[in-house]
Amino acid sequence: MVLALALVACFQLASWGFHQLIGLLLNILIAFFLALAVEPAVDWMAARGVRRGLATGMVFLGILVAAAGFFALLGSMVAGQIATMVEEFPQYLDSVISWANSTFHTHLSRLEVQNNLLNSDWLQKYVQDSANNVLAVSATVLGSLFNLLTVALFSFYFAADGPRLRRALCSVLPPSRQAEVLRAWEIAVAKTGGYLYSRGLMALISGIAHYILLEILGVPYAPALGVWVGLVSQFIPTIGTYLAGALPILIAFTVDPWYALWVFAFVVIYQQFENYLLQPRITARTVDIHPAVAFGSVIAGTALMGAVGALIAIPATATLQAFLSAYVKRYEVTDPRVHGGRRSRRAAEALARVRRGLHRDAPEGARARTAPDGPEAPGDEPS
């Protein structure tokens, strides 16, 4: 009884500790996959004489500069467009009111609509709730920044000390297991790189498609908006599509409200094309998994770990599948039913060899009743 109670107490303590550390464990998992993604670039620079720590710092500095420049460009663009929208809002409101009056035979006025909007209960409640949640929002922002710094720190250590980490891990394993660990590490690097390549390719296609539409409509900042749609829709799971499409719709609205409707329709149609045609084919080619398995792994990863699980589900599944394939022995399939009723030449030869072997090893009585390639004689019992 004492031993059972001690085991239950240890289990409860371990469960409590795991739930307390789950945020840190998720950050370490993200950092590990990020380190796998940048490790080929770090290895390439280290092979040319650059110290591994310096090479890792240069790679991360390049990523940081590119991200900061991109968001600075978008921030200035969004700020300018919001100022334009605020200045021209009365004109937009007048055009909408005149369209509604002419279409539905109403008698609305801009002053009446503005008063109803400013004095509405939901707007006052929203402003009050926003003022009360300033502290919570600030804490969330600070927590996100801390998590980002944690991920960056661990990913830097994983990439800079990759060989040392592998040596430390292999030193506690027998030689046969060491080879398996190193092989799994190499597969993880290859599959993670392939996944990022596929995401980059889809981001390029998406950015070009949306850039062409915005350029045709005459929406300003079309190149920057195309880059925004491509990157955000592909590298932010689950909600990335909606965040990516909201900004072009907002900018198009400043030009013409009907342009915003056209952009919205194009975003929805392109998303369906990408989900059902483009993404399964590209992802299956680069990470070598079936499109249905890729889709199911994303759903399972989202259910288990949310957005983080959706982001790392496909490279993790591809790594596991490639690693386990070395331990799965495959055989020639001889049954013609799996070939759609048609038997291939190799399958027919294999089936003939099997029948000849059974006929040679069978007893005399059974051998007389069974033909190598023919059906059983009428009235005979099955052998």
Short mmCIF file of C-alpha atoms in Angstrom, two decimals:
data_model
loop_
_atom_site.label_atom_id
_atom_site.label_comp_id
_atom_site.label_asym_id
_atom_site.label_seq_id
_atom_site.Cartn_x
_atom_site.Cartn_y
_atom_site.Cartn_z
CA MET A 1 0.00 0.00 0.00
CA VAL A 2 2.82 2.40 0.82
CA LEU A 3 4.50 1.62 -2.49
CA ALA A 4 1.22 2.13 -4.42
CA LEU A 5 0.58 5.46 -2.70
CA ALA A 6 4.16 6.56 -3.42
CA LEU A 7 3.76 5.69 -7.12
CA VAL A 8 0.46 7.61 -7.31
CA ALA A 9 2.09 10.61 -5.65
CA CYS A 10 5.02 10.49 -8.07
CA PHE A 11 2.62 10.27 -11.01
CA GLN A 12 0.62 13.25 -9.79
CA LEU A 13 3.81 15.25 -9.24
CA ALA A 14 5.10 14.40 -12.72
CA SER A 15 1.74 15.28 -14.30
CA TRP A 16 1.67 18.62 -12.49
CA GLY A 17 5.23 19.41 -13.56
CA PHE A 18 4.48 18.49 -17.17
CA HIS A 19 1.45 20.78 -17.32
CA GLN A 20 3.49 23.60 -15.77
CA LEU A 21 6.30 23.16 -18.30
CA ILE A 22 4.23 22.48 -21.41
CA GLY A 23 4.74 26.05 -22.67
CA LEU A 24 8.53 25.71 -22.37
CA LEU A 25 8.46 22.28 -24.03
CA LEU A 26 6.49 23.67 -26.98
CA ASN A 27 9.01 26.51 -27.36
CA ILE A 28 11.87 24.01 -27.34
CA LEU A 29 10.10 21.90 -29.96
CA ILE A 30 9.63 24.95 -32.21
CA ALA A 31 13.27 25.93 -31.67
CA PHE A 32 14.43 22.43 -32.60
CA PHE A 33 12.59 22.46 -35.95
CA LEU A 34 13.80 26.00 -36.63
CA ALA A 35 17.37 24.86 -35.97
CA LEU A 36 16.86 21.94 -38.37
CA ALA A 37 15.67 24.40 -41.02
CA VAL A 38 18.75 26.65 -40.77
CA GLU A 39 21.28 23.87 -40.20
CA PRO A 40 22.04 23.30 -43.94
CA ALA A 41 23.02 26.99 -44.34
CA VAL A 42 25.11 26.84 -41.15
CA ASP A 43 26.86 23.64 -42.31
CA TRP A 44 27.57 25.21 -45.71
CA MET A 45 29.26 28.22 -44.10
CA ALA A 46 31.10 26.09 -41.51
CA ALA A 47 32.51 23.88 -44.30
CA ARG A 48 34.10 27.01 -45.81
CA GLY A 49 36.02 27.98 -42.70
CA VAL A 50 33.51 30.13 -40.81
CA ARG A 51 33.18 29.35 -37.12
CA ARG A 52 29.93 27.59 -36.42
CA GLY A 53 28.73 30.10 -33.83
CA LEU A 54 29.51 33.03 -36.13
CA ALA A 55 27.80 31.27 -39.06
CA THR A 56 24.68 30.67 -36.98
CA GLY A 57 24.65 34.30 -35.86
CA MET A 58 24.98 35.52 -39.46
CA VAL A 59 22.07 33.33 -40.60
CA PHE A 60 19.82 34.52 -37.78
CA LEU A 61 20.89 38.12 -38.35
CA GLY A 62 19.92 37.83 -42.02
CA ILE A 63 16.51 36.42 -41.07
CA LEU A 64 16.01 39.20 -38.50
CA VAL A 65 16.97 41.98 -40.94
CA ALA A 66 14.68 40.59 -43.67
CA ALA A 67 11.75 40.27 -41.27
CA ALA A 68 12.29 43.72 -39.76
CA GLY A 69 12.52 45.36 -43.19
CA PHE A 70 9.40 43.59 -44.40
CA PHE A 71 7.30 44.57 -41.38
CA ALA A 72 8.64 48.14 -41.42
CA LEU A 73 7.57 48.48 -45.06
CA LEU A 74 4.16 47.04 -44.33
CA GLY A 75 3.76 49.19 -41.22
CA SER A 76 4.37 52.42 -43.09
CA MET A 77 2.07 51.28 -45.90
CA VAL A 78 -0.76 50.35 -43.52
CA ALA A 79 -0.38 53.59 -41.53
CA GLY A 80 -0.61 55.66 -44.71
CA GLN A 81 -3.64 53.78 -45.97
CA ILE A 82 -5.44 54.05 -42.62
CA ALA A 83 -4.86 57.83 -42.60
CA THR A 84 -6.23 58.01 -46.15
CA MET A 85 -9.29 55.98 -45.17
CA VAL A 86 -9.99 58.24 -42.18
CA GLU A 87 -9.75 61.36 -44.33
CA GLU A 88 -11.95 59.98 -47.10
CA PHE A 89 -14.41 58.12 -44.88
CA PRO A 90 -17.18 60.76 -45.32
CA GLN A 91 -16.95 60.38 -49.11
CA TYR A 92 -17.17 56.58 -48.83
CA LEU A 93 -20.15 56.90 -46.51
CA ASP A 94 -21.90 59.33 -48.88
CA SER A 95 -21.42 56.98 -51.83
CA VAL A 96 -22.76 54.01 -49.89
CA ILE A 97 -25.76 55.99 -48.62
CA SER A 98 -26.60 57.29 -52.09
CA TRP A 99 -26.37 53.76 -53.50
CA ALA A 100 -28.65 52.42 -50.75
CA ASN A 101 -31.17 55.24 -51.25
CA SER A 102 -31.30 54.72 -55.02
CA THR A 103 -31.44 50.91 -54.77
CA PHE A 104 -33.79 50.37 -51.82
CA HIS A 105 -35.68 53.72 -52.04
CA THR A 106 -34.67 54.76 -48.53
CA HIS A 107 -34.13 58.26 -47.13
CA LEU A 108 -30.91 57.93 -45.15
CA SER A 109 -28.54 60.81 -44.42
CA ARG A 110 -24.87 60.79 -43.45
CA LEU A 111 -25.48 62.78 -40.25
CA GLU A 112 -28.13 60.33 -39.10
CA VAL A 113 -25.93 57.31 -39.77
CA GLN A 114 -22.96 58.88 -37.96
CA ASN A 115 -25.05 59.74 -34.89
CA ASN A 116 -26.53 56.25 -34.73
CA LEU A 117 -23.09 54.72 -35.08
CA LEU A 118 -21.39 56.90 -32.46
CA ASN A 119 -24.22 56.54 -29.95
CA SER A 120 -24.72 52.81 -30.39
CA ASP A 121 -24.52 50.59 -27.32
CA TRP A 122 -22.18 48.03 -28.89
CA LEU A 123 -19.58 50.71 -29.78
CA GLN A 124 -19.60 52.15 -26.26
CA LYS A 125 -19.34 48.66 -24.78
CA TYR A 126 -16.46 47.82 -27.12
CA VAL A 127 -14.54 50.96 -26.13
CA GLN A 128 -15.13 50.27 -22.43
CA ASP A 129 -14.02 46.64 -22.74
CA SER A 130 -10.92 47.70 -24.67
CA ALA A 131 -9.98 50.19 -21.97
CA ASN A 132 -10.45 47.56 -19.26
CA ASN A 133 -8.36 44.97 -21.14
CA VAL A 134 -5.34 47.19 -21.75
CA LEU A 135 -3.40 45.46 -18.98
CA ALA A 136 -4.29 41.99 -20.25
CA VAL A 137 -3.30 42.91 -23.80
CA SER A 138 0.01 44.34 -22.58
CA ALA A 139 0.74 41.15 -20.62
CA THR A 140 -0.07 39.05 -23.69
CA VAL A 141 2.27 41.12 -25.86
CA LEU A 142 5.10 40.86 -23.32
CA GLY A 143 4.52 37.11 -22.98
CA SER A 144 4.67 36.68 -26.75
CA LEU A 145 7.93 38.62 -26.93
CA PHE A 146 9.41 36.47 -24.15
CA ASN A 147 8.37 33.28 -25.96
CA LEU A 148 9.90 34.60 -29.18
CA LEU A 149 13.19 35.32 -27.45
CA THR A 150 13.12 31.86 -25.84
CA VAL A 151 12.61 30.17 -29.20
CA ALA A 152 15.39 32.26 -30.78
CA LEU A 153 17.81 31.43 -27.96
CA PHE A 154 17.21 27.67 -28.02
CA SER A 155 17.25 27.50 -31.82
CA PHE A 156 20.60 29.35 -31.84
CA TYR A 157 22.08 26.85 -29.38
CA PHE A 158 20.66 23.87 -31.29
CA ALA A 159 22.08 25.09 -34.61
CA ALA A 160 25.43 26.33 -33.28
CA ASP A 161 26.08 23.27 -31.09
CA GLY A 162 24.48 20.71 -33.43
CA PRO A 163 27.55 18.40 -33.69
CA ARG A 164 28.23 18.65 -29.96
CA LEU A 165 24.57 17.88 -29.19
CA ARG A 166 24.66 14.82 -31.45
CA ARG A 167 27.89 13.61 -29.83
CA ALA A 168 26.42 14.03 -26.35
CA LEU A 169 23.30 12.14 -27.37
CA CYS A 170 25.17 9.32 -29.10
CA SER A 171 27.69 8.91 -26.25
CA VAL A 172 25.04 7.33 -24.02
CA LEU A 173 23.90 4.87 -26.72
CA PRO A 174 25.45 1.68 -28.12
CA PRO A 175 27.00 1.87 -31.62
CA SER A 176 23.99 0.30 -33.34
CA ARG A 177 21.64 2.88 -31.83
CA GLN A 178 24.04 5.71 -32.62
CA ALA A 179 23.70 5.03 -36.35
CA GLU A 180 19.91 5.09 -36.06
CA VAL A 181 19.94 8.43 -34.18
CA LEU A 182 22.27 10.05 -36.72
CA ARG A 183 20.17 8.72 -39.61
CA ALA A 184 16.98 10.08 -38.00
CA TRP A 185 18.67 13.47 -37.52
CA GLU A 186 19.73 13.63 -41.19
CA ILE A 187 16.22 12.67 -42.33
CA ALA A 188 14.70 15.35 -40.08
CA VAL A 189 16.99 18.00 -41.59
CA ALA A 190 16.12 16.91 -45.15
CA LYS A 191 12.38 16.72 -44.55
CA THR A 192 12.21 20.02 -42.69
CA GLY A 193 14.13 21.70 -45.49
CA GLY A 194 11.79 20.12 -48.05
CA TYR A 195 8.76 21.36 -46.16
CA LEU A 196 10.10 24.90 -46.02
CA TYR A 197 10.92 24.69 -49.73
CA SER A 198 7.34 23.66 -50.49
CA ARG A 199 5.97 26.49 -48.36
CA GLY A 200 8.28 28.95 -50.06
CA LEU A 201 7.19 27.74 -53.49
CA MET A 202 3.51 28.07 -52.59
CA ALA A 203 4.18 31.52 -51.13
CA LEU A 204 5.81 32.55 -54.43
CA ILE A 205 2.86 31.28 -56.49
CA SER A 206 0.32 32.90 -54.17
CA GLY A 207 2.19 36.21 -54.12
CA ILE A 208 2.44 36.35 -57.92
CA ALA A 209 -1.25 35.49 -58.39
CA HIS A 210 -2.44 38.15 -55.95
CA TYR A 211 0.04 40.70 -57.34
CA ILE A 212 -1.37 40.24 -60.85
CA LEU A 213 -4.93 40.78 -59.60
CA LEU A 214 -4.03 43.87 -57.57
CA GLU A 215 -2.02 45.31 -60.45
CA ILE A 216 -4.95 44.82 -62.84
CA LEU A 217 -7.31 46.55 -60.41
CA GLY A 218 -4.86 49.41 -59.89
CA VAL A 219 -4.52 48.87 -56.13
CA PRO A 220 -1.47 50.72 -54.72
CA TYR A 221 1.46 48.83 -53.17
CA ALA A 222 0.65 45.73 -55.24
CA PRO A 223 4.18 44.19 -54.97
CA ALA A 224 4.30 44.60 -51.18
CA LEU A 225 0.77 43.25 -50.81
CA GLY A 226 1.65 40.24 -52.97
CA VAL A 227 4.63 39.46 -50.73
CA TRP A 228 2.42 39.91 -47.65
CA VAL A 229 -0.23 37.49 -48.92
CA GLY A 230 2.33 34.89 -49.94
CA LEU A 231 4.31 34.85 -46.69
CA VAL A 232 1.50 35.24 -44.17
CA SER A 233 -0.87 32.73 -45.80
CA GLN A 234 1.80 30.01 -45.94
CA PHE A 235 3.86 30.45 -42.78
CA ILE A 236 1.12 31.33 -40.27
CA PRO A 237 -1.07 28.24 -39.82
CA THR A 238 -4.85 28.21 -39.48
CA ILE A 239 -5.51 31.97 -39.41
CA GLY A 240 -2.80 33.01 -41.86
CA THR A 241 -5.15 32.97 -44.83
CA TYR A 242 -7.58 35.39 -43.19
CA LEU A 243 -4.82 37.72 -42.01
CA ALA A 244 -3.25 37.70 -45.45
CA GLY A 245 -6.49 38.48 -47.28
CA ALA A 246 -7.70 41.18 -44.89
CA LEU A 247 -4.98 43.71 -45.74
CA PRO A 248 -5.41 43.67 -49.57
CA ILE A 249 -9.18 43.92 -49.10
CA LEU A 250 -8.70 46.94 -46.83
CA ILE A 251 -6.34 48.66 -49.27
CA ALA A 252 -8.63 47.88 -52.23
CA PHE A 253 -11.54 49.42 -50.33
CA THR A 254 -9.70 52.75 -50.24
CA VAL A 255 -9.63 52.72 -54.05
CA ASP A 256 -13.14 51.41 -54.76
CA PRO A 257 -15.50 49.40 -52.52
CA TRP A 258 -16.28 47.11 -55.46
CA TYR A 259 -12.57 46.33 -55.82
CA ALA A 260 -12.61 45.06 -52.24
CA LEU A 261 -15.41 42.66 -53.19
CA TRP A 262 -13.41 41.42 -56.20
CA VAL A 263 -10.32 40.86 -54.05
CA PHE A 264 -12.39 38.99 -51.45
CA ALA A 265 -13.86 36.69 -54.11
CA PHE A 266 -10.41 36.02 -55.57
CA VAL A 267 -8.95 35.21 -52.13
CA VAL A 268 -11.72 32.68 -51.44
CA ILE A 269 -11.44 31.02 -54.88
CA TYR A 270 -7.65 30.87 -54.79
CA GLN A 271 -7.73 29.37 -51.30
CA GLN A 272 -9.92 26.51 -52.52
CA PHE A 273 -7.61 25.96 -55.50
CA GLU A 274 -4.60 25.90 -53.21
CA ASN A 275 -6.15 23.59 -50.61
CA TYR A 276 -7.48 20.96 -53.02
CA LEU A 277 -5.08 21.08 -55.99
CA LEU A 278 -1.83 22.95 -55.39
CA GLN A 279 -0.88 22.21 -51.79
CA PRO A 280 -1.42 18.40 -51.81
CA ARG A 281 0.71 17.98 -54.94
CA ILE A 282 3.61 20.23 -53.92
CA THR A 283 3.70 19.01 -50.33
CA ALA A 284 3.57 15.37 -51.37
CA ARG A 285 6.49 15.88 -53.78
CA THR A 286 8.80 17.78 -51.45
CA VAL A 287 8.25 15.82 -48.23
CA ASP A 288 7.28 12.55 -49.99
CA ILE A 289 4.04 11.79 -48.13
CA HIS A 290 0.57 11.15 -49.47
CA PRO A 291 -1.67 14.25 -49.71
CA ALA A 292 -4.28 12.59 -47.49
CA VAL A 293 -1.61 11.81 -44.87
CA ALA A 294 -0.37 15.40 -45.04
CA PHE A 295 -3.89 16.75 -44.55
CA GLY A 296 -4.61 14.35 -41.69
CA SER A 297 -1.32 15.13 -39.97
CA VAL A 298 -2.13 18.86 -40.01
CA ILE A 299 -5.55 18.19 -38.45
CA ALA A 300 -4.01 15.92 -35.81
CA GLY A 301 -1.24 18.40 -35.03
CA THR A 302 -3.77 21.22 -34.66
CA ALA A 303 -5.90 19.11 -32.31
CA LEU A 304 -2.88 18.20 -30.17
CA MET A 305 -0.84 21.42 -30.04
CA GLY A 306 -2.83 24.10 -31.84
CA ALA A 307 -1.02 26.37 -34.30
CA VAL A 308 2.38 24.96 -33.35
CA GLY A 309 1.21 21.44 -34.15
CA ALA A 310 -0.18 22.55 -37.51
CA LEU A 311 3.17 24.15 -38.39
CA ILE A 312 5.41 21.18 -37.57
CA ALA A 313 2.98 18.33 -38.28
CA ILE A 314 4.01 17.67 -41.89
CA PRO A 315 7.83 17.66 -41.42
CA ALA A 316 7.45 15.54 -38.27
CA THR A 317 5.22 13.03 -40.08
CA ALA A 318 7.54 12.90 -43.09
CA THR A 319 10.55 12.32 -40.83
CA LEU A 320 8.81 9.52 -38.94
CA GLN A 321 7.62 7.87 -42.16
CA ALA A 322 11.04 8.00 -43.81
CA PHE A 323 12.73 6.64 -40.67
CA LEU A 324 10.31 3.75 -40.24
CA SER A 325 10.45 2.80 -43.92
CA ALA A 326 13.92 1.32 -43.34
CA TYR A 327 12.42 -1.23 -40.94
CA VAL A 328 9.43 -2.25 -43.08
CA LYS A 329 10.10 -5.14 -45.48
CA ARG A 330 8.00 -5.10 -48.64
CA TYR A 331 7.06 -8.09 -50.83
CA GLU A 332 5.89 -8.56 -54.40
CA VAL A 333 2.08 -8.58 -54.63
CA THR A 334 0.91 -11.48 -56.83
CA ASP A 335 -2.87 -11.20 -56.51
CA PRO A 336 -4.29 -9.62 -59.72
CA ARG A 337 -7.12 -7.97 -57.79
CA VAL A 338 -4.81 -5.27 -56.44
CA HIS A 339 -3.79 -4.40 -60.02
CA GLY A 340 -7.31 -3.56 -61.12
CA GLY A 341 -7.96 -7.04 -62.54
CA ARG A 342 -4.78 -6.96 -64.69
CA ARG A 343 -1.76 -8.93 -63.64
CA SER A 344 1.67 -7.49 -64.42
CA ARG A 345 4.32 -9.70 -66.03
CA ARG A 346 6.46 -9.81 -62.88
CA ALA A 347 3.48 -10.61 -60.71
CA ALA A 348 2.41 -13.40 -63.12
CA GLU A 349 5.91 -14.92 -63.10
CA ALA A 350 6.05 -14.78 -59.27
CA LEU A 351 2.63 -16.43 -59.00
CA ALA A 352 3.69 -19.16 -61.45
CA ARG A 353 6.84 -19.87 -59.40
CA VAL A 354 4.76 -20.14 -56.23
CA ARG A 355 2.36 -22.60 -57.90
CA ARG A 356 5.21 -24.72 -59.27
CA GLY A 357 6.81 -24.88 -55.83
CA LEU A 358 3.52 -25.94 -54.20
CA HIS A 359 2.94 -28.54 -56.90
CA ARG A 360 6.44 -29.98 -56.47
CA ASP A 361 6.20 -30.19 -52.68
CA ALA A 362 2.64 -31.59 -52.57
CA PRO A 363 1.93 -35.34 -51.92
CA GLU A 364 1.34 -37.65 -54.90
CA GLY A 365 -2.44 -37.72 -54.51
CA ALA A 366 -2.79 -33.96 -54.20
CA ARG A 367 -0.29 -33.44 -57.05
CA ALA A 368 -2.41 -35.54 -59.40
CA ARG A 369 -5.51 -33.47 -58.64
CA THR A 370 -3.91 -30.01 -58.88
CA ALA A 371 -2.64 -28.44 -62.10
CA PRO A 372 0.06 -25.75 -61.89
CA ASP A 373 -1.81 -23.07 -63.82
CA GLY A 374 -5.32 -24.48 -64.24
CA PRO A 375 -8.48 -24.59 -62.17
CA GLU A 376 -9.41 -27.50 -59.98
CA ALA A 377 -11.17 -30.46 -61.57
CA PRO A 378 -14.95 -30.62 -61.12
CA GLY A 379 -15.96 -32.56 -58.04
CA ASP A 380 -12.57 -32.37 -56.36
CA GLU A 381 -12.22 -31.01 -52.87
CA PRO A 382 -10.09 -27.86 -52.52
CA SER A 383 -6.53 -28.67 -51.50
#
